[in-house]
Coordinates of C-alpha atoms in Angstrom, one line a residue:
Chain A
M1 CA 179.3 269.4 174.6
N2 CA 178.4 267.6 177.9
N3 CA 175.7 264.8 177.7
T4 CA 173.6 262.8 179.8
H5 CA 173.8 259.2 178.8
V6 CA 170.6 257.0 179.9
V7 CA 171.3 253.2 180.3
G8 CA 168.1 251.1 179.6
I9 CA 167.7 247.5 181.0
S10 CA 170.2 245.2 179.5
D11 CA 172.3 248.1 178.3
M12 CA 175.7 249.7 178.6
K13 CA 176.9 253.3 178.0
L14 CA 180.5 254.7 178.6
S15 CA 182.1 258.0 178.0
T16 CA 185.5 259.6 177.4
N17 CA 184.1 263.1 178.1
P18 CA 184.7 264.3 181.6
G19 CA 181.7 266.6 181.6
D20 CA 179.2 263.7 180.8
V21 CA 176.8 262.1 183.4
I22 CA 175.6 258.3 182.9
V23 CA 172.5 257.5 184.7
T24 CA 170.3 254.5 184.9
Y25 CA 166.7 254.6 186.2
S26 CA 164.6 251.9 187.9
L27 CA 166.9 249.5 189.3
G28 CA 164.7 246.8 190.9
S29 CA 166.3 243.3 191.1
C30 CA 168.7 244.5 188.3
L31 CA 172.3 245.3 189.1
G32 CA 173.7 248.8 188.0
V33 CA 177.7 248.8 187.9
T34 CA 179.9 251.6 187.4
V35 CA 183.4 251.4 186.2
Y36 CA 185.7 254.3 186.2
D37 CA 189.2 255.0 185.3
P38 CA 190.3 258.2 187.7
K39 CA 193.2 259.0 185.9
A40 CA 192.1 258.7 182.4
R41 CA 188.7 260.2 183.6
I42 CA 186.7 257.7 181.4
G43 CA 184.1 255.3 182.7
G44 CA 181.0 253.2 181.9
M45 CA 177.8 251.9 183.4
V46 CA 176.0 248.6 182.7
H47 CA 172.5 247.8 183.9
C48 CA 172.2 243.8 183.9
L49 CA 169.1 241.9 184.3
L50 CA 170.3 238.5 185.3
P51 CA 173.3 236.9 186.8
T52 CA 174.6 234.7 184.3
A53 CA 174.2 234.0 180.5
A54 CA 173.3 230.4 181.5
A55 CA 169.7 231.6 181.8
A56 CA 169.3 232.3 178.2
K57 CA 172.4 231.4 176.0
E58 CA 171.3 232.8 172.8
K59 CA 170.1 236.2 174.4
A60 CA 173.8 236.6 175.6
R61 CA 175.1 236.3 172.2
A62 CA 172.8 238.8 171.1
N63 CA 173.2 241.1 174.0
P64 CA 176.1 240.4 176.6
F65 CA 175.0 243.4 178.7
M66 CA 171.7 241.5 179.9
F67 CA 173.9 239.5 182.3
V68 CA 176.3 240.5 185.0
N69 CA 179.2 238.0 184.1
T70 CA 179.1 238.8 180.3
G71 CA 178.1 242.5 180.9
V72 CA 180.7 243.7 183.4
A73 CA 183.6 241.9 181.5
M74 CA 182.4 243.6 178.2
T75 CA 182.2 247.1 179.8
V76 CA 185.8 246.6 181.1
R77 CA 187.0 245.4 177.6
R78 CA 185.5 248.5 175.8
L79 CA 187.0 250.8 178.4
V80 CA 190.4 249.3 177.9
D81 CA 189.9 249.7 174.2
L82 CA 189.2 253.3 174.9
G83 CA 192.7 253.7 176.9
A84 CA 191.5 252.8 180.4
D85 CA 194.0 250.9 182.6
K86 CA 192.5 247.7 183.7
N87 CA 194.5 248.1 187.0
R88 CA 193.3 251.5 188.0
L89 CA 189.5 250.8 187.6
V90 CA 187.2 251.4 190.5
F91 CA 183.9 249.0 190.3
K92 CA 180.8 250.3 192.2
A93 CA 177.4 248.6 192.2
A94 CA 173.8 249.4 193.2
G95 CA 170.5 247.7 192.9
G96 CA 170.0 244.0 193.3
A97 CA 166.8 244.6 195.5
N98 CA 164.3 241.7 196.0
M99 CA 160.7 241.3 196.6
R100 CA 159.7 241.4 200.3
K101 CA 160.5 238.2 202.2
D102 CA 161.3 236.4 198.8
R103 CA 163.7 233.7 199.0
I104 CA 162.3 231.7 196.2
F105 CA 163.6 233.7 193.1
D106 CA 166.4 236.0 195.0
T107 CA 167.3 237.6 191.8
G108 CA 168.8 240.6 193.3
V109 CA 171.1 238.3 195.6
R110 CA 172.0 236.2 192.6
N111 CA 172.9 239.2 190.5
F112 CA 175.3 240.5 193.3
N113 CA 176.8 237.3 194.1
A114 CA 177.6 236.9 190.3
L115 CA 179.5 240.2 190.2
M116 CA 181.5 239.3 193.3
K117 CA 182.4 236.2 191.6
L118 CA 183.4 237.8 188.6
L119 CA 185.4 240.2 190.7
E120 CA 187.3 237.9 192.7
R121 CA 188.2 235.7 189.8
N122 CA 189.9 238.6 188.3
G123 CA 191.6 239.7 191.7
R124 CA 189.5 243.0 191.8
L125 CA 187.7 244.6 194.6
L126 CA 184.4 246.3 194.9
T127 CA 185.0 249.8 196.2
A128 CA 181.4 250.6 197.2
K129 CA 177.8 249.4 197.1
D130 CA 174.2 250.2 197.7
V131 CA 172.5 246.8 197.1
G132 CA 169.5 244.6 198.6
G133 CA 166.4 245.5 200.3
T134 CA 163.1 246.3 198.4
I135 CA 163.6 249.7 197.2
P136 CA 164.0 250.9 193.5
R137 CA 167.3 252.9 192.8
T138 CA 168.5 255.2 190.2
L139 CA 172.3 255.3 189.7
F140 CA 174.6 258.2 188.4
L141 CA 178.0 258.3 187.4
Y142 CA 179.6 261.8 186.9
L143 CA 182.7 261.3 184.6
D144 CA 184.5 264.3 185.7
T145 CA 185.5 262.9 189.2
G146 CA 184.1 259.2 189.2
R147 CA 181.4 260.3 191.8
V148 CA 178.8 257.9 192.0
V149 CA 175.3 258.9 193.3
V150 CA 172.3 256.7 194.2
R151 CA 168.9 258.2 194.3
S152 CA 166.0 256.4 196.0
L153 CA 162.7 257.5 197.4
G154 CA 163.7 261.1 196.7
K155 CA 167.1 261.1 198.7
E156 CA 170.4 261.0 197.2
S157 CA 173.7 259.7 198.7
D158 CA 177.2 259.3 197.3
L159 CA 178.5 255.9 196.9
Chain B
M1 CA 132.7 258.4 207.4
S2 CA 135.8 256.3 207.4
R3 CA 138.6 256.7 204.9
R4 CA 137.6 253.9 202.9
D5 CA 134.0 255.1 202.5
E6 CA 135.2 258.5 201.5
I7 CA 137.6 257.1 198.9
L8 CA 134.9 254.7 197.6
L9 CA 132.5 257.6 197.3
A10 CA 134.9 259.7 195.5
C11 CA 135.6 257.1 193.0
E12 CA 131.9 256.7 192.3
K13 CA 132.4 260.0 190.3
V14 CA 135.2 258.6 188.2
V15 CA 133.6 258.1 184.8
A16 CA 136.9 257.2 182.8
M17 CA 140.5 256.4 183.7
P18 CA 142.9 259.1 182.8
T19 CA 145.4 258.5 180.0
C20 CA 147.9 260.3 178.1
V21 CA 146.5 263.3 176.4
R22 CA 148.8 262.8 173.3
K23 CA 147.7 259.2 172.9
A24 CA 144.2 259.9 173.5
G25 CA 144.2 262.6 170.9
A26 CA 145.8 260.1 168.6
L27 CA 142.5 258.1 168.8
L28 CA 140.4 260.9 167.6
D29 CA 142.6 261.6 164.6
G30 CA 141.4 262.2 161.0
P31 CA 139.4 259.6 159.0
E32 CA 142.6 258.0 157.8
T33 CA 143.3 256.6 161.1
D34 CA 143.5 252.8 160.8
L35 CA 142.3 250.1 163.0
A36 CA 145.6 248.6 163.5
R37 CA 147.2 251.8 164.8
L38 CA 144.3 252.5 167.2
S39 CA 144.4 248.9 168.2
R40 CA 148.1 249.2 169.0
I41 CA 147.6 252.4 171.0
I42 CA 144.6 251.0 173.0
E43 CA 145.8 247.6 173.9
H44 CA 149.1 248.5 175.5
D45 CA 147.4 251.4 177.6
P46 CA 145.5 250.3 180.9
G47 CA 143.3 253.6 181.1
L48 CA 142.3 253.3 177.4
T49 CA 141.7 249.4 177.7
A50 CA 139.6 250.0 180.8
N51 CA 137.5 252.7 179.3
L52 CA 137.1 250.9 176.2
L53 CA 135.7 247.7 177.9
K54 CA 133.5 249.7 180.1
V55 CA 131.9 251.2 177.0
V56 CA 131.6 247.9 175.0
N57 CA 130.4 246.0 177.8
A58 CA 127.6 248.4 178.5
S59 CA 126.4 248.6 174.8
D60 CA 124.1 246.3 173.0
L61 CA 127.0 245.1 170.9
A62 CA 128.4 242.9 173.3
S63 CA 125.3 241.4 174.6
D64 CA 125.9 237.8 173.9
R65 CA 129.0 237.5 176.2
P66 CA 131.2 239.7 178.0
V67 CA 134.3 241.2 176.2
L68 CA 137.4 240.6 177.9
T69 CA 140.1 242.0 175.6
A70 CA 140.8 245.2 173.7
R71 CA 141.2 243.3 170.6
E72 CA 137.7 241.7 171.1
A73 CA 136.3 245.1 171.7
L74 CA 137.7 246.5 168.7
D75 CA 136.5 243.5 166.7
V76 CA 132.9 244.1 167.9
L77 CA 133.2 247.8 167.1
R78 CA 134.3 246.8 163.5
S79 CA 134.8 250.0 161.8
P80 CA 137.0 253.2 162.5
E81 CA 133.6 255.3 162.5
V82 CA 131.8 253.2 165.1
L83 CA 135.0 253.0 167.1
R84 CA 135.5 256.9 167.0
F85 CA 131.9 257.3 167.9
F86 CA 132.6 255.1 171.0
I87 CA 135.9 256.8 171.8
S88 CA 134.1 260.3 171.7
T89 CA 131.7 259.1 174.2
G90 CA 134.1 258.4 177.1
V91 CA 137.0 256.4 176.3
A92 CA 139.7 259.2 176.1
P93 CA 138.7 262.4 177.8
Y94 CA 141.3 262.7 180.4
Y95 CA 144.9 263.6 180.9
V96 CA 147.0 262.4 183.5
H97 CA 149.5 263.9 185.9
V98 CA 152.3 262.3 187.8
I99 CA 150.5 259.3 189.7
A100 CA 150.5 261.2 192.9
G101 CA 151.7 259.2 196.0
Y102 CA 153.3 256.3 194.0
D103 CA 155.7 258.9 192.4
Q104 CA 155.3 257.5 189.0
A105 CA 155.5 259.5 186.0
P106 CA 152.6 258.7 183.3
S107 CA 155.1 256.9 181.1
Q108 CA 156.3 254.8 184.2
F109 CA 152.7 253.7 185.1
L110 CA 152.4 252.8 181.4
Q111 CA 155.5 250.9 181.2
H112 CA 155.1 249.0 184.5
S113 CA 151.4 248.0 183.4
T114 CA 152.6 246.9 180.0
T115 CA 155.5 244.8 181.7
V116 CA 153.1 243.2 183.9
A117 CA 150.9 242.3 181.0
I118 CA 153.7 240.9 178.8
A119 CA 155.2 239.0 181.7
S120 CA 152.1 237.3 182.7
R121 CA 151.6 236.2 178.9
E122 CA 155.0 235.1 178.5
L123 CA 155.0 233.2 181.7
A124 CA 152.0 231.2 180.6
A125 CA 154.0 230.5 177.3
A126 CA 157.2 229.3 179.3
L127 CA 155.0 227.2 181.4
K128 CA 153.2 225.7 178.3
L129 CA 149.8 226.7 180.0
D130 CA 146.9 227.1 177.7
A131 CA 145.9 230.2 179.4
P132 CA 143.0 232.4 178.4
G133 CA 143.5 235.3 176.0
H134 CA 142.4 237.8 178.7
V135 CA 145.5 237.1 180.7
Y136 CA 147.2 240.1 179.0
T137 CA 144.4 242.5 179.6
A138 CA 144.1 241.4 183.2
G139 CA 147.8 242.2 183.7
L140 CA 147.6 245.4 182.0
L141 CA 144.7 246.6 184.3
S142 CA 146.0 245.0 187.5
G143 CA 147.5 248.1 188.9
I144 CA 144.9 250.7 187.6
G145 CA 143.8 251.3 191.3
K146 CA 146.8 253.5 191.6
L147 CA 145.3 255.8 189.5
L148 CA 142.5 256.4 191.7
L149 CA 144.2 256.1 195.2
G150 CA 147.4 257.8 194.3
A151 CA 146.1 261.1 195.6
Y152 CA 145.3 259.6 199.0
V153 CA 148.6 257.7 199.3
Q154 CA 150.3 260.9 198.7
V155 CA 148.7 262.5 201.8
D156 CA 149.7 259.6 203.8
L157 CA 152.9 258.4 202.1
R158 CA 155.2 259.2 204.9
Q159 CA 153.2 257.2 207.5
I160 CA 152.8 254.5 204.9
L161 CA 156.5 254.3 204.1
H162 CA 157.1 254.1 207.9
M163 CA 154.9 251.3 208.3
V164 CA 156.7 249.5 205.4
F165 CA 160.1 250.0 206.5
D166 CA 160.0 250.2 210.2
E167 CA 157.1 247.7 210.9
G168 CA 158.1 245.3 208.1
M169 CA 154.4 245.6 206.4
A170 CA 153.8 244.9 202.5
F171 CA 152.8 248.4 200.8
D172 CA 149.3 247.1 200.0
R173 CA 148.8 246.2 203.7
A174 CA 150.1 249.5 204.8
E175 CA 147.6 251.2 202.4
D176 CA 144.8 249.1 204.2
R177 CA 145.9 250.1 207.7
M178 CA 146.3 253.8 206.7
L179 CA 143.4 254.1 204.2
G180 CA 141.1 251.3 204.7
I181 CA 141.5 250.0 201.2
N182 CA 144.4 249.0 199.1
H183 CA 144.8 250.0 195.3
A184 CA 144.2 246.2 194.0
E185 CA 140.9 246.1 195.9
L186 CA 139.9 249.6 194.7
G187 CA 140.9 249.0 191.2
G188 CA 138.6 245.8 191.2
I189 CA 135.7 247.5 192.7
V190 CA 135.7 250.4 190.4
L191 CA 135.9 248.1 187.5
E192 CA 133.3 245.9 188.7
R193 CA 130.9 248.9 189.0
W194 CA 131.7 249.7 185.5
G195 CA 130.4 246.5 184.5
L196 CA 133.7 245.0 183.5
P197 CA 133.5 241.0 183.6
D198 CA 134.3 239.0 186.6
A199 CA 137.1 237.2 185.0
L200 CA 138.9 240.5 184.7
T201 CA 137.9 242.4 188.1
R202 CA 138.7 239.3 190.4
V203 CA 142.3 239.4 189.0
V204 CA 142.8 243.0 189.5
C205 CA 141.1 242.7 193.1
H206 CA 143.2 239.8 194.2
H207 CA 146.7 240.1 192.3
L208 CA 148.5 241.2 195.3
R209 CA 147.2 238.6 197.5
P210 CA 145.9 235.7 195.4
D211 CA 145.7 233.4 198.4
E212 CA 142.8 235.3 199.6
Y213 CA 140.7 234.4 196.6
E214 CA 138.8 231.4 197.4
G215 CA 138.6 229.8 193.9
R216 CA 141.4 228.7 191.7
D217 CA 142.0 230.9 188.6
V218 CA 145.0 230.4 186.4
V219 CA 145.1 233.9 185.0
L220 CA 145.1 235.5 188.8
D221 CA 148.1 233.1 189.3
L222 CA 149.8 234.2 186.2
V223 CA 149.4 237.9 187.1
H224 CA 150.4 237.7 190.4
V225 CA 153.8 236.2 189.5
G226 CA 153.9 238.5 186.2
N227 CA 153.4 241.6 188.6
V228 CA 156.5 240.2 190.9
L229 CA 158.3 239.6 187.8
A230 CA 157.6 243.3 186.4
K231 CA 158.8 244.7 189.8
M232 CA 162.1 242.7 189.8
I233 CA 162.7 243.7 186.3
G234 CA 162.3 247.2 187.6
V235 CA 160.5 249.1 184.7
G236 CA 158.6 251.9 185.9
L237 CA 159.0 251.2 189.5
G238 CA 157.3 253.7 192.0
A239 CA 157.9 254.6 195.5
D240 CA 156.2 251.4 196.4
G241 CA 159.3 249.6 194.9
L242 CA 159.3 245.9 195.6
N243 CA 157.4 246.0 198.7
Y244 CA 154.9 243.2 198.0
E245 CA 154.7 239.7 198.9
V246 CA 155.3 236.6 196.7
S247 CA 152.7 233.8 197.3
P248 CA 154.7 230.6 197.7
S249 CA 151.4 228.6 197.1
V250 CA 150.9 230.2 193.7
V251 CA 154.6 229.6 192.6
E252 CA 154.3 226.1 193.7
R253 CA 150.9 225.7 191.8
L254 CA 152.3 227.0 188.6
G255 CA 155.7 225.2 189.1
V256 CA 157.8 228.5 188.6
T257 CA 161.4 228.1 189.3
S258 CA 164.1 230.9 189.3
A259 CA 165.4 229.4 186.1
I260 CA 162.2 229.8 184.4
L261 CA 161.7 233.3 185.7
D262 CA 165.0 234.3 184.4
R263 CA 164.2 233.0 180.9
V264 CA 160.6 234.9 181.0
S265 CA 162.6 238.1 182.0
A266 CA 165.0 237.8 179.3
E267 CA 162.0 237.6 176.9
V268 CA 159.9 240.3 178.4
V269 CA 163.0 243.0 178.2
V270 CA 163.4 242.1 174.6
E271 CA 159.8 242.5 173.7
L272 CA 159.6 245.6 175.7
Q273 CA 162.2 247.2 173.2
S274 CA 159.6 247.1 170.5
L275 CA 157.0 249.4 172.4
W276 CA 159.3 252.3 173.5
D277 CA 157.6 254.4 171.0
L278 CA 154.5 254.1 172.7
F279 CA 156.1 254.9 176.1
L280 CA 157.7 258.2 174.6
E281 CA 154.5 259.3 173.4
C282 CA 153.2 259.4 177.0
S283 CA 156.5 261.1 178.4
D284 CA 156.1 263.9 180.9
D285 CA 156.4 266.7 178.4
F286 CA 153.2 265.8 176.7
C287 CA 151.2 264.8 179.9
N288 CA 151.7 268.0 182.0
L289 CA 148.6 270.1 182.0

């Protein structure tokens, strides 16, 4: 049976069923990251609230998916456990918006920078992104092809 | 007649804020309904809270001082029988559709309002501020003008979004330009007309632009940043997205840093997880007419 898995805030879902879809709604400053192995056709999506676990260490122990650095790493680990090949994984990201003219908190920018730092440290590339600005985003991952779609203000676009 | 006058005239006829039919129905359940359950339903719902505060502040029961929170209102009403009488007189008569214009399902509006309320309260705690108890209610009610202005925003949404994205205008300023009023001001005016206390209505009115309020009010400052935080967390975002401005002077006055904001965000998200059952009761399936 094909299912739609909804990823909440500070949450991660993965699937090995090519008929499944993973979606996360209402990305504001949070960062949604999809991780997909095109040969094994398995993948996951994580919805991270904050850049690093340094913000709240006890929360990271309870829920690593709250943070970009621990959340994305844990998603990769779970996918590899399910049979994904680390070297084939395709990373895409959406979200990371900021309040208009905000240079005080910059949470969206900090979230995206945390992802780039993590990928760089591991010698991996970000294949596509739709980040920044002031718009809310919904992110879809289709497990059959690895297609990633971003919906915002009623419009959809492939990532 | 200007658009502003037209909107204000139309809102004069609004006698109660809309709310979720399923939740409203729960308030009028059988005699075994306990106050704790009613209290939980009401105090996390902006429409029900506004309606209850209107009814209680207009009654003789609250004559000694204004009632500022749903919990206080419930204390004033004391027994389920009296509460049920008040509810039947205008606290819960309406259903709510999708919040037109802002493209928010009822559950999204509810989630966002609750997030603002929790964020405002948690921010006060993180800053070790001895904030008044109504900070939660003020945060919960802050966006209530959307319930009233949504239909007008929908008509002009394309032009409003053009002003936002092509002219670089904040969403509330685009509402002002297009409609002559923004949802914060409208919410404040309607709640004031209903006799809600000034301590609440001034926060609702000024929460998007606290610098335009001449006095100093720590609740206003907290709700301004609480609203920013809720939008960044992203729960229940509408078409207006994150297109609002942060007041640097409020941030400085409160002493908020990104580290504090991060810590509060984490607290808020954890706390929200205990309220998903309330949001689910107000899902689209139950609220469509």
